Amino acid sequence: GKKLGYTFNNRNLHNVSLGQGQEVVAEQALDLAAKEGHWVILQNIHLVAKWLSSLEKKLEQHSEGSHRDFRVFISAEPAPSPDSHIIPQGILENSIKITNEAPTGMHANLHKALDNFNQDTLEVCTRENEFKSILFALCYFHAVVAERRKFGPQGWNRSYPFNTGDLTISVNVLYNYLEASSKVPYDDLRYLFGEIMYGGHITDDWDRRLCKSYLEEFIKPEMLEGELLLAPGFPLPGNMDYNGYHQYIDDALPPESPYLYGLHPNAEIGFLTQTSEKLFRVVLEMQPRDTSVGEGGVVTREETVKALLEEMLEKLMDEFNIAELMAKVEERTPYVVVAFQECERMNILTSEIKSSLKELDLGLKGELTMTSDMENLQNALFLDTVPESWIKRAYPSTASLGTWFADLLTRIKELEAWTGDFSLPSTVWLAGFFNPQSFLTAIMQSTARKYEWPLDKMTLQCDVTKKNREDFASPPREGAYVHSLFMEGARWDTQTGIITDARLKELTPAMPVIFIKAIPADKQDIRSMYPCPVYKTRQRGPTYVWTFNLKTRESPSKWVLAGVALLLQI
């Protein structure tokens, strides 16, 4: 205020938090303030989208003839996407805009976390050593979980609104528990921080495991013995004053790198690659859509699309004849049922592709009126993206249209080979299924029927072989061999048969063939195992398929923090 020549002292201030019918109050405050020269603060205007046009008119009305000291301050949360921008352009153009952006990098985030406290905070607890150590560890934890978002799905499966309130309340809880207990209740504190304060935001089980693993690494008895590393090369500091902690961050914190989060450097390569791909995609979508022929007879947009749709229609095979396939089958085993389900879903997808392409072809010829759906399809074909109507009927994929269509043809060929005689392939392409879970469940169902075991008392055992797809001529007697899986965040050491650190620039190394069989759950060996989530794509999150237990000599928490997962597609 003072920099603008005003002061908050002795000024009538109208503070209105919008939502729940406060629009009338806001309008009355604006009318009074414009007349008397007061200030008005309108908070959370993003909650009253329908009223914003009225607000724009009201501000325009008071722009002339109002008191010279009249001022309006408006606050709103940032929109999650460009499509969600609701503040009228007139308000934005006539405003001085101030944004409060979160800090980037561990250095800035750790300082910002510590800024929520002061020297008085550090001296408030009678158990000074324990309180200071855990408070600093909490600040580092807060900075890690907030900044880890930048690594996309390998950082967190979903994005969460962690905020400074989570940190300050956690420190209050820490103070209360230390004052009330003779021993430091590490388990209780980790539970409260990881399951309630921060865990209250978390909706994904794998993200909950990650949050829990961080706290198990950062808050444990070793922290008081001077043996705890918050990150490689960054030990937990000893007893210092408030300014000393800030100085320690400046002096001791290593340069920004994925190691500070427990991630491999490849995570940054992947994140930067995806960011640049998004940028180029936006640039491509912004290019002019002029349909006229340029100099030198450049191929027009319509000609490009027409050539592409003709090629696709020519390559697409006929739909599967389900009735004919059923007539060939003597016994409907779990595997046969999966094959039928896959054929039915493939028919739905290919039918949509054919009908939409034929419709667009007629539209381009002028025999049908171009609809918005046809225009969307044309744009998608031209920009090499998978059309929305196809995505709805397909499987999750991050591929461009050309790669996606080639992959679709491969899936159809695999299905044709399988339904030729319904004998299980020597190695199964797990990524080729619409629903990979159904095939993995079929493995358990087949074994359960054979030995008359209860299905709910069974689990899948995952043994990674030392061979590739070409080395197998026939399927196993029980279970199945699966191929073409990829590991992200680490790699598989074929010689020693364990997970090990990834090689630099090898983002998603291929796995050898994996032998999957069903066993009784009580016979499962979980010692020295990392429960590794399997996802359909690098988007992770909702594309989760199963959990494979993989052997490890190192602590499983290392691979949890590194975001290690198996992917069916890359």
Coordinates of C-alpha atoms in Angstrom, one line a residue:
G1 CA 0.0 0.0 0.0
K2 CA 2.7 2.6 0.9
K3 CA 4.5 2.2 -2.4
L4 CA 1.3 3.2 -4.2
G5 CA 1.0 6.3 -2.0
Y6 CA -1.7 4.8 0.3
T7 CA -1.8 3.5 3.8
F8 CA -4.0 0.9 5.4
N9 CA -4.2 2.9 8.6
N10 CA -7.6 4.5 9.4
R11 CA -9.1 3.4 6.1
N12 CA -12.6 1.9 5.8
L13 CA -12.0 -1.6 4.4
H14 CA -14.8 -3.9 3.1
N15 CA -13.6 -7.5 3.0
V16 CA -16.0 -9.9 1.2
S17 CA -15.3 -13.6 0.8
L18 CA -17.4 -14.7 -2.2
G19 CA -19.5 -17.8 -2.4
Q20 CA -22.7 -18.8 -0.6
G21 CA -24.8 -15.9 -1.9
Q22 CA -22.4 -13.1 -1.0
E23 CA -22.7 -11.4 -4.4
V24 CA -25.3 -8.9 -3.2
V25 CA -23.1 -7.9 -0.2
A26 CA -20.2 -7.4 -2.6
E27 CA -22.3 -5.1 -4.8
Q28 CA -23.5 -3.0 -1.9
A29 CA -19.9 -2.7 -0.6
L30 CA -18.7 -1.6 -4.1
D31 CA -21.5 1.1 -4.3
L32 CA -20.7 2.5 -0.8
A33 CA -16.9 2.4 -1.3
A34 CA -17.1 4.2 -4.7
K35 CA -19.1 7.0 -3.1
E36 CA -17.0 7.3 0.1
G37 CA -13.5 6.4 -1.2
H38 CA -13.2 3.2 0.7
W39 CA -11.3 0.0 -0.3
V40 CA -13.0 -3.3 -1.2
I41 CA -11.4 -6.7 -1.1
L42 CA -13.2 -9.4 -3.1
Q43 CA -11.8 -12.9 -2.3
N44 CA -12.3 -16.1 -4.2
I45 CA -14.1 -14.7 -7.3
H46 CA -13.4 -18.0 -9.0
L47 CA -16.3 -19.4 -7.0
V48 CA -18.9 -17.1 -8.5
A49 CA -18.4 -17.5 -12.3
K50 CA -22.0 -16.5 -13.2
W51 CA -21.7 -13.2 -11.3
L52 CA -18.4 -12.1 -13.0
S53 CA -20.2 -10.4 -15.9
S54 CA -22.2 -8.3 -13.4
L55 CA -19.0 -7.5 -11.6
E56 CA -17.4 -6.3 -14.8
K57 CA -20.4 -4.0 -15.5
K58 CA -20.3 -2.7 -11.9
L59 CA -16.6 -1.8 -12.1
E60 CA -17.1 -0.1 -15.5
Q61 CA -20.0 1.9 -14.0
H62 CA -17.8 3.1 -11.1
S63 CA -14.8 3.8 -13.3
E64 CA -16.1 7.4 -13.8
G65 CA -17.5 9.7 -11.2
S66 CA -16.3 7.6 -8.2
H67 CA -14.2 8.9 -5.3
R68 CA -10.5 9.4 -6.1
D69 CA -9.5 7.0 -3.3
F70 CA -11.8 4.2 -4.3
R71 CA -9.9 0.9 -4.8
V72 CA -10.9 -2.7 -5.5
F73 CA -8.6 -5.7 -4.7
I74 CA -9.6 -9.0 -6.2
S75 CA -8.2 -12.5 -5.5
A76 CA -8.8 -15.8 -7.2
E77 CA -7.2 -19.3 -7.4
P78 CA -5.2 -20.0 -10.6
A79 CA -7.2 -21.9 -13.2
P80 CA -6.2 -25.6 -13.6
S81 CA -6.2 -25.3 -17.4
P82 CA -6.5 -22.7 -20.1
D83 CA -10.1 -23.9 -20.7
S84 CA -11.0 -23.0 -17.2
H85 CA -10.2 -19.3 -17.4
I86 CA -13.4 -17.5 -16.3
I87 CA -12.3 -14.0 -15.3
P88 CA -13.7 -11.6 -18.0
Q89 CA -11.1 -10.0 -20.2
G90 CA -12.3 -6.5 -19.3
I91 CA -11.5 -7.0 -15.7
L92 CA -8.0 -8.4 -16.5
E93 CA -7.2 -5.6 -18.9
N94 CA -8.0 -2.8 -16.4
S95 CA -6.2 -4.4 -13.5
I96 CA -2.7 -4.4 -12.1
K97 CA -2.1 -8.1 -11.9
I98 CA 0.0 -9.8 -9.2
T99 CA 0.7 -13.5 -9.1
N100 CA 2.1 -15.5 -6.2
E101 CA 4.0 -18.4 -7.8
A102 CA 5.3 -21.3 -5.8
P103 CA 9.1 -21.5 -5.5
T104 CA 10.9 -23.9 -7.8
G105 CA 13.8 -26.2 -6.8
M106 CA 14.7 -27.8 -3.5
H107 CA 16.8 -24.9 -2.3
A108 CA 14.0 -22.3 -2.6
N109 CA 11.3 -24.8 -1.3
L110 CA 13.4 -25.7 1.7
H111 CA 14.0 -22.0 2.6
K112 CA 10.3 -21.3 2.0
A113 CA 9.3 -24.2 4.3
L114 CA 11.6 -22.9 7.1
D115 CA 10.2 -19.4 6.6
N116 CA 7.0 -20.5 8.2
F117 CA 8.8 -20.6 11.6
N118 CA 11.2 -18.4 13.6
Q119 CA 13.6 -18.5 16.5
D120 CA 10.7 -18.4 19.0
T121 CA 9.3 -21.6 17.4
L122 CA 12.6 -23.4 17.9
E123 CA 12.7 -22.5 21.6
V124 CA 9.1 -23.3 22.4
C125 CA 9.6 -27.0 23.2
T126 CA 11.4 -28.3 26.3
R127 CA 12.9 -31.2 24.3
E128 CA 14.9 -28.9 22.1
N129 CA 17.1 -31.4 20.3
E130 CA 14.3 -33.8 19.2
F131 CA 12.0 -30.9 18.3
K132 CA 14.5 -29.1 16.1
S133 CA 15.7 -32.3 14.4
I134 CA 12.2 -33.4 13.5
L135 CA 11.1 -29.9 12.5
F136 CA 13.9 -29.6 10.0
A137 CA 13.2 -33.1 8.7
L138 CA 9.6 -32.1 8.3
C139 CA 10.6 -29.0 6.3
Y140 CA 12.7 -31.2 4.0
F141 CA 9.8 -33.6 3.6
H142 CA 7.4 -30.8 2.8
A143 CA 9.8 -29.4 0.2
V144 CA 10.3 -32.8 -1.4
V145 CA 6.6 -33.7 -1.7
A146 CA 5.7 -30.3 -3.1
E147 CA 8.5 -30.1 -5.7
R148 CA 8.3 -33.8 -6.7
R149 CA 5.2 -32.9 -8.7
K150 CA 7.4 -31.6 -11.5
F151 CA 8.5 -35.1 -12.4
G152 CA 5.0 -36.0 -13.5
P153 CA 3.5 -39.5 -13.0
Q154 CA 6.9 -40.8 -11.9
G155 CA 6.9 -38.2 -9.1
W156 CA 3.2 -38.6 -8.0
N157 CA 0.5 -40.7 -9.8
R158 CA -1.8 -37.8 -9.1
S159 CA -1.3 -34.1 -8.3
Y160 CA -2.1 -33.1 -4.7
P161 CA -2.6 -29.6 -3.2
F162 CA 0.0 -29.9 -0.4
N163 CA 0.2 -26.5 1.4
T164 CA 2.0 -24.7 4.2
G165 CA -0.9 -25.4 6.5
D166 CA 0.0 -29.1 6.4
L167 CA 3.5 -28.3 7.6
T168 CA 2.5 -25.8 10.4
I169 CA -0.2 -28.1 11.8
S170 CA 2.3 -31.0 11.7
V171 CA 4.8 -29.0 13.7
N172 CA 2.0 -28.1 16.3
V173 CA 1.2 -31.9 16.6
L174 CA 4.9 -32.6 17.0
Y175 CA 5.2 -30.1 19.8
N176 CA 2.1 -31.5 21.6
Y177 CA 3.3 -35.1 21.4
L178 CA 6.9 -34.3 22.5
E179 CA 5.6 -32.4 25.5
A180 CA 3.2 -35.2 26.5
S181 CA 5.6 -38.2 25.9
S182 CA 8.7 -39.4 27.7
K183 CA 10.0 -41.1 24.5
V184 CA 9.7 -39.8 21.0
P185 CA 6.7 -41.6 19.5
Y186 CA 8.1 -42.0 16.0
D187 CA 5.4 -44.4 14.8
D188 CA 2.6 -42.2 16.0
L189 CA 4.2 -39.1 14.5
R190 CA 4.7 -40.8 11.1
Y191 CA 1.2 -42.0 11.1
L192 CA -0.3 -38.6 11.9
F193 CA 1.9 -36.8 9.3
G194 CA 1.6 -39.5 6.6
E195 CA -1.9 -40.7 6.9
I196 CA -3.8 -37.6 8.2
M197 CA -2.0 -34.2 7.7
Y198 CA -0.4 -34.9 4.3
G199 CA -2.1 -38.3 3.7
G200 CA -5.5 -36.6 3.9
H201 CA -4.9 -35.2 0.4
I202 CA -3.7 -38.5 -1.1
T203 CA -6.2 -40.6 -3.0
D204 CA -3.9 -43.1 -4.7
D205 CA -2.6 -46.2 -2.7
W206 CA 0.9 -46.1 -4.4
D207 CA 1.2 -42.4 -3.6
R208 CA 0.3 -43.2 0.0
R209 CA 3.1 -45.8 0.0
L210 CA 5.5 -43.2 -1.3
C211 CA 4.5 -40.6 1.4
K212 CA 4.9 -43.3 4.1
S213 CA 8.3 -44.3 2.8
Y214 CA 9.7 -40.7 2.8
L215 CA 8.6 -40.4 6.5
E216 CA 10.2 -43.7 7.4
E217 CA 13.5 -42.5 5.9
F218 CA 13.4 -39.0 7.4
I219 CA 11.9 -39.5 10.9
K220 CA 13.5 -42.4 12.8
P221 CA 15.7 -42.8 16.0
E222 CA 18.9 -42.5 13.9
M223 CA 18.2 -38.8 13.4
L224 CA 19.3 -38.0 16.9
E225 CA 22.6 -39.9 16.5
G226 CA 23.9 -37.8 13.7
E227 CA 23.7 -40.6 11.2
L228 CA 20.7 -39.6 9.0
L229 CA 21.1 -38.4 5.4
L230 CA 18.1 -36.5 4.1
A231 CA 19.7 -36.9 0.6
P232 CA 23.1 -38.0 -0.7
G233 CA 25.6 -35.5 0.6
F234 CA 23.0 -33.7 2.8
P235 CA 23.0 -34.9 6.5
L236 CA 20.4 -33.8 9.0
P237 CA 21.9 -30.7 10.7
G238 CA 22.6 -30.7 14.5
N239 CA 21.3 -28.2 17.0
M240 CA 21.4 -24.7 15.5
D241 CA 19.6 -21.4 15.8
Y242 CA 17.1 -20.3 13.2
N243 CA 19.5 -18.3 11.0
G244 CA 22.0 -21.1 11.4
Y245 CA 19.5 -23.5 9.7
H246 CA 19.0 -21.1 6.7
Q247 CA 22.8 -20.8 6.4
Y248 CA 23.2 -24.6 6.6
I249 CA 20.8 -24.9 3.6
D250 CA 22.9 -22.4 1.6
D251 CA 26.2 -24.1 2.5
A252 CA 25.4 -27.8 2.6
L253 CA 22.5 -28.5 0.2
P254 CA 23.9 -30.1 -3.0
P255 CA 22.9 -28.6 -6.4
E256 CA 19.4 -29.3 -7.7
S257 CA 19.1 -32.9 -9.0
P258 CA 16.7 -35.8 -8.9
Y259 CA 18.9 -37.4 -6.3
L260 CA 17.5 -34.9 -3.7
Y261 CA 14.1 -36.6 -4.1
G262 CA 15.4 -40.2 -4.2
L263 CA 14.9 -40.3 -8.0
H264 CA 17.4 -41.4 -10.7
P265 CA 18.7 -38.6 -13.0
N266 CA 16.8 -40.2 -15.9
A267 CA 13.6 -38.9 -14.2
E268 CA 14.7 -35.4 -15.1
I269 CA 15.4 -36.4 -18.7
G270 CA 12.0 -37.9 -19.1
F271 CA 10.3 -34.9 -17.5
L272 CA 12.1 -32.4 -19.8
T273 CA 11.5 -34.5 -22.9
Q274 CA 7.7 -34.6 -22.2
T275 CA 7.7 -30.9 -21.5
S276 CA 9.4 -30.2 -24.8
E277 CA 7.0 -32.6 -26.6
K278 CA 4.0 -30.7 -25.2
L279 CA 5.5 -27.4 -26.3
F280 CA 6.0 -28.6 -29.9
R281 CA 2.5 -30.1 -29.9
V282 CA 1.1 -26.7 -29.0
V283 CA 3.2 -25.0 -31.7
L284 CA 2.0 -27.5 -34.3
E285 CA -1.7 -27.0 -33.3
M286 CA -1.3 -23.2 -33.6
Q287 CA -0.2 -23.3 -37.3
P288 CA -2.6 -21.8 -39.8
R289 CA -5.2 -24.2 -41.2
D290 CA -5.3 -22.7 -44.7
T291 CA -6.7 -25.2 -47.1
S292 CA -5.5 -23.5 -50.4
V293 CA -2.7 -24.8 -52.5
G294 CA 0.6 -22.9 -51.8
E295 CA 3.4 -22.1 -54.3
G296 CA 4.8 -25.0 -56.0
G297 CA 1.7 -27.1 -55.6
V298 CA 2.0 -27.9 -51.9
V299 CA -0.3 -30.7 -50.8
T300 CA -3.4 -29.2 -49.2
R301 CA -4.8 -30.2 -45.8
E302 CA -7.7 -32.1 -47.3
E303 CA -5.4 -34.0 -49.6
T304 CA -3.2 -35.0 -46.7
V305 CA -6.2 -36.2 -44.7
K306 CA -7.8 -38.0 -47.6
A307 CA -4.6 -40.0 -48.4
L308 CA -4.3 -40.9 -44.8
L309 CA -7.9 -42.1 -44.3
E310 CA -7.7 -44.1 -47.6
E311 CA -4.6 -45.9 -46.4
M312 CA -6.2 -46.6 -43.0
L313 CA -9.4 -48.0 -44.5
E314 CA -7.3 -50.2 -46.8
K315 CA -5.2 -51.7 -44.0
L316 CA -8.1 -52.3 -41.5
M317 CA -9.1 -56.0 -41.5
D318 CA -12.6 -57.3 -41.3
E319 CA -14.3 -57.6 -37.9
F320 CA -14.1 -60.9 -35.9
N321 CA -17.0 -63.2 -36.5
I322 CA -17.9 -64.0 -32.9
A323 CA -20.5 -66.6 -33.7
E324 CA -18.1 -68.5 -36.0
L325 CA -15.4 -68.4 -33.4
M326 CA -17.8 -69.7 -30.7
A327 CA -18.7 -72.7 -33.0
K328 CA -15.0 -73.7 -33.1
V329 CA -14.7 -73.9 -29.3
E330 CA -15.4 -77.2 -27.4
E331 CA -14.8 -75.9 -23.9
R332 CA -15.0 -72.3 -22.7
T333 CA -11.9 -72.1 -20.6
P334 CA -11.0 -68.8 -18.8
Y335 CA -8.5 -68.1 -21.6
V336 CA -11.1 -68.6 -24.3
V337 CA -13.5 -66.3 -22.5
V338 CA -10.8 -63.6 -22.4
A339 CA -10.2 -64.1 -26.2
F340 CA -13.9 -63.6 -26.9
Q341 CA -14.0 -60.4 -24.8
E342 CA -11.0 -59.0 -26.6
C343 CA -12.5 -59.8 -30.0
E344 CA -15.8 -58.0 -29.1
R345 CA -14.0 -54.9 -27.9
M346 CA -11.8 -54.9 -31.0
N347 CA -14.9 -55.1 -33.2
I348 CA -16.4 -52.1 -31.4
L349 CA -13.2 -50.0 -31.9
T350 CA -12.6 -51.0 -35.6
S351 CA -16.3 -50.5 -36.4
E352 CA -16.1 -46.9 -35.1
I353 CA -12.9 -46.2 -37.0
K354 CA -14.3 -47.5 -40.3
S355 CA -17.6 -45.7 -40.0
S356 CA -16.1 -42.3 -38.9
L357 CA -13.5 -42.5 -41.7
K358 CA -16.1 -43.3 -44.4
E359 CA -18.3 -40.5 -43.1
L360 CA -15.4 -38.0 -43.3
D361 CA -14.5 -39.3 -46.8
L362 CA -18.1 -38.5 -48.0
G363 CA -17.8 -35.1 -46.2
L364 CA -14.6 -34.2 -48.0
K365 CA -16.1 -35.2 -51.3
G366 CA -19.1 -32.9 -50.7
E367 CA -21.6 -35.7 -50.5
L368 CA -22.3 -35.1 -46.8
T369 CA -22.5 -31.8 -44.8
M370 CA -19.4 -31.5 -42.6
T371 CA -20.3 -31.8 -38.9
S372 CA -18.3 -30.7 -35.9
D373 CA -17.4 -34.4 -35.2
M374 CA -16.1 -34.7 -38.8
E375 CA -14.0 -31.5 -38.5
N376 CA -12.6 -32.8 -35.2
L377 CA -11.6 -36.1 -36.9
Q378 CA -10.1 -34.2 -39.8
N379 CA -8.0 -32.0 -37.4
A380 CA -6.8 -35.1 -35.5
L381 CA -5.7 -36.9 -38.6
F382 CA -3.9 -33.8 -39.8
L383 CA -2.2 -33.2 -36.5
D384 CA -1.3 -36.9 -36.1
T385 CA -3.3 -37.4 -32.9
V386 CA -5.8 -40.1 -32.0
P387 CA -9.4 -38.9 -32.5
E388 CA -11.5 -38.5 -29.3
S389 CA -14.2 -40.9 -30.5
W390 CA -11.6 -43.6 -31.0
I391 CA -9.9 -43.0 -27.6
K392 CA -13.3 -43.6 -25.9
R393 CA -13.5 -47.1 -27.4
A394 CA -9.8 -48.0 -27.2
Y395 CA -7.1 -48.7 -24.6
P396 CA -4.9 -46.1 -22.8
S397 CA -2.1 -44.9 -25.0
T398 CA 0.3 -41.9 -25.3
A399 CA 1.3 -42.6 -28.9
S400 CA 0.9 -40.4 -31.9
L401 CA -1.7 -41.5 -34.5
G402 CA 0.7 -43.2 -36.8
T403 CA 2.3 -45.3 -34.0
W404 CA -1.1 -46.0 -32.5
F405 CA -2.5 -47.3 -35.7
A406 CA 0.5 -49.5 -36.4
D407 CA 0.1 -50.8 -32.8
L408 CA -3.6 -51.5 -33.5
L409 CA -2.9 -53.6 -36.5
T410 CA -0.3 -55.6 -34.5
R411 CA -3.0 -56.2 -31.8
I412 CA -5.4 -57.5 -34.4
K413 CA -2.8 -59.9 -35.8
E414 CA -2.1 -61.2 -32.4
L415 CA -5.8 -61.8 -31.7
E416 CA -6.2 -63.5 -35.1
A417 CA -3.3 -65.9 -34.4
W418 CA -4.7 -66.7 -30.9
T419 CA -8.3 -67.3 -32.1
G420 CA -7.0 -69.5 -35.0
D421 CA -7.0 -72.6 -32.8
F422 CA -7.4 -70.9 -29.3
S423 CA -4.2 -72.4 -28.1
L424 CA -2.2 -70.1 -25.7
P425 CA 0.8 -68.4 -27.5
S426 CA 4.2 -69.5 -26.4
T427 CA 4.7 -66.0 -25.0
V428 CA 1.9 -63.6 -24.5
W429 CA 2.0 -59.9 -25.4
L430 CA 0.3 -58.5 -22.2
A431 CA 0.2 -55.0 -23.6
G432 CA -1.9 -56.2 -26.5
F433 CA -5.0 -56.7 -24.4
F434 CA -7.8 -54.1 -23.8
N435 CA -8.0 -55.5 -20.3
P436 CA -4.7 -57.2 -19.2
Q437 CA -6.2 -57.8 -15.8
S438 CA -8.7 -60.3 -17.3
F439 CA -5.8 -62.4 -18.7
L440 CA -3.9 -62.4 -15.4
T441 CA -7.1 -63.4 -13.6
A442 CA -7.6 -66.2 -16.1
I443 CA -4.2 -67.6 -15.1
M444 CA -5.5 -67.9 -11.5
Q445 CA -8.9 -69.3 -12.6
S446 CA -7.3 -72.0 -14.7
T447 CA -5.0 -73.1 -11.8
A448 CA -7.9 -72.9 -9.3
R449 CA -10.1 -75.2 -11.4
K450 CA -7.2 -77.6 -11.9
Y451 CA -6.4 -78.1 -8.2
E452 CA -9.8 -77.0 -6.8
W453 CA -8.2 -74.2 -4.8
P454 CA -10.4 -71.2 -3.7
L455 CA -9.8 -68.3 -6.0
D456 CA -9.8 -65.7 -3.2
K457 CA -6.9 -67.5 -1.5
M458 CA -4.6 -67.3 -4.5
T459 CA -2.0 -64.9 -5.9
L460 CA 0.3 -64.6 -8.8
Q461 CA 4.0 -65.4 -8.6
C462 CA 6.3 -63.5 -11.0
D463 CA 9.6 -65.1 -12.0
V464 CA 11.8 -63.1 -14.4
T465 CA 13.6 -65.4 -16.8
K466 CA 17.0 -64.8 -18.5
K467 CA 15.5 -65.3 -21.9
N468 CA 13.9 -63.3 -24.7
R469 CA 10.7 -63.9 -26.6
E470 CA 12.4 -65.8 -29.4
D471 CA 13.8 -68.4 -27.0
F472 CA 10.4 -69.9 -26.2
A473 CA 8.7 -72.4 -28.6
S474 CA 5.8 -73.4 -26.4
P475 CA 3.8 -72.1 -23.4
P476 CA 4.4 -73.5 -19.9
R477 CA 2.2 -76.3 -18.5
E478 CA 0.8 -73.9 -16.0
G479 CA 0.6 -70.1 -16.1
A480 CA 2.0 -68.1 -19.0
Y481 CA 5.1 -66.4 -20.3
V482 CA 4.6 -62.7 -20.9
H483 CA 6.9 -60.4 -23.0
S484 CA 7.5 -56.8 -23.9
L485 CA 7.4 -55.1 -20.5
F486 CA 9.6 -52.2 -19.6
M487 CA 11.0 -50.9 -16.3
E488 CA 11.0 -47.1 -15.4
G489 CA 13.1 -45.7 -12.6
A490 CA 15.6 -48.7 -12.5
R491 CA 16.6 -51.7 -14.6
W492 CA 16.6 -55.5 -14.3
D493 CA 20.0 -57.2 -13.9
T494 CA 19.6 -60.4 -15.9
Q495 CA 22.8 -62.0 -14.5
T496 CA 22.0 -61.5 -10.8
G497 CA 18.2 -61.6 -11.2
I498 CA 17.6 -58.4 -9.1
I499 CA 16.5 -54.8 -9.6
T500 CA 19.5 -52.5 -9.9
D501 CA 20.2 -48.8 -10.7
A502 CA 19.3 -47.6 -14.2
R503 CA 22.0 -46.7 -16.7
L504 CA 22.0 -43.0 -17.6
K505 CA 19.8 -42.1 -20.6
E506 CA 18.2 -45.6 -20.6
L507 CA 14.8 -44.4 -19.5
T508 CA 12.7 -47.5 -20.0
P509 CA 14.9 -50.6 -20.4
A510 CA 13.1 -53.8 -21.7
M511 CA 12.5 -56.7 -19.3
P512 CA 13.3 -60.3 -20.2
V513 CA 10.3 -62.7 -20.6
I514 CA 8.4 -63.1 -17.3
F515 CA 6.9 -66.4 -16.1
I516 CA 3.7 -65.8 -14.3
K517 CA 1.9 -68.6 -12.4
A518 CA -0.8 -68.9 -9.7
I519 CA 0.1 -70.1 -6.2
P520 CA -1.7 -70.2 -2.9
A521 CA -1.3 -66.8 -1.2
D522 CA 0.1 -68.4 2.0
K523 CA 3.1 -69.8 0.0
Q524 CA 4.1 -66.5 -1.4
D525 CA 7.7 -65.5 -0.6
I526 CA 7.8 -61.7 0.2
R527 CA 11.3 -61.5 1.7
S528 CA 13.7 -59.3 -0.2
M529 CA 10.9 -58.4 -2.6
Y530 CA 9.9 -55.0 -4.1
P531 CA 6.1 -54.9 -4.7
C532 CA 6.3 -53.3 -8.2
P533 CA 3.2 -51.7 -9.7
V534 CA 2.5 -52.5 -13.4
Y535 CA 0.9 -49.8 -15.5
K536 CA -0.4 -49.7 -19.1
T537 CA 1.4 -46.5 -20.0
R538 CA 3.7 -43.8 -18.5
Q539 CA 0.7 -41.9 -17.4
R540 CA 0.4 -44.4 -14.6
G541 CA -2.4 -43.5 -12.2
P542 CA -5.7 -44.9 -13.6
T543 CA -3.8 -47.3 -15.9
Y544 CA -2.7 -49.6 -13.0
V545 CA -2.9 -53.3 -13.9
W546 CA -1.3 -55.5 -11.2
T547 CA 1.5 -55.8 -8.7
F548 CA 4.5 -58.0 -9.5
N549 CA 6.9 -58.9 -6.6
L550 CA 10.5 -58.4 -7.9
K551 CA 13.7 -59.5 -6.1
T552 CA 15.9 -56.9 -4.6
R553 CA 19.1 -56.9 -2.5
E554 CA 18.6 -53.3 -1.5
S555 CA 15.8 -51.9 0.7
P556 CA 12.5 -51.8 -1.2
S557 CA 12.0 -48.2 0.0
K558 CA 14.9 -47.2 -2.3
W559 CA 12.8 -48.3 -5.3
V560 CA 9.6 -46.7 -3.9
L561 CA 11.3 -43.3 -3.7
A562 CA 12.8 -43.8 -7.2
G563 CA 9.2 -44.3 -8.6
V564 CA 10.1 -47.7 -10.0
A565 CA 7.3 -49.4 -12.0
L566 CA 6.8 -51.8 -14.9
L567 CA 5.1 -50.4 -18.0
L568 CA 3.3 -52.3 -20.8
Q569 CA 3.7 -49.5 -23.3
I570 CA 6.3 -46.7 -23.8

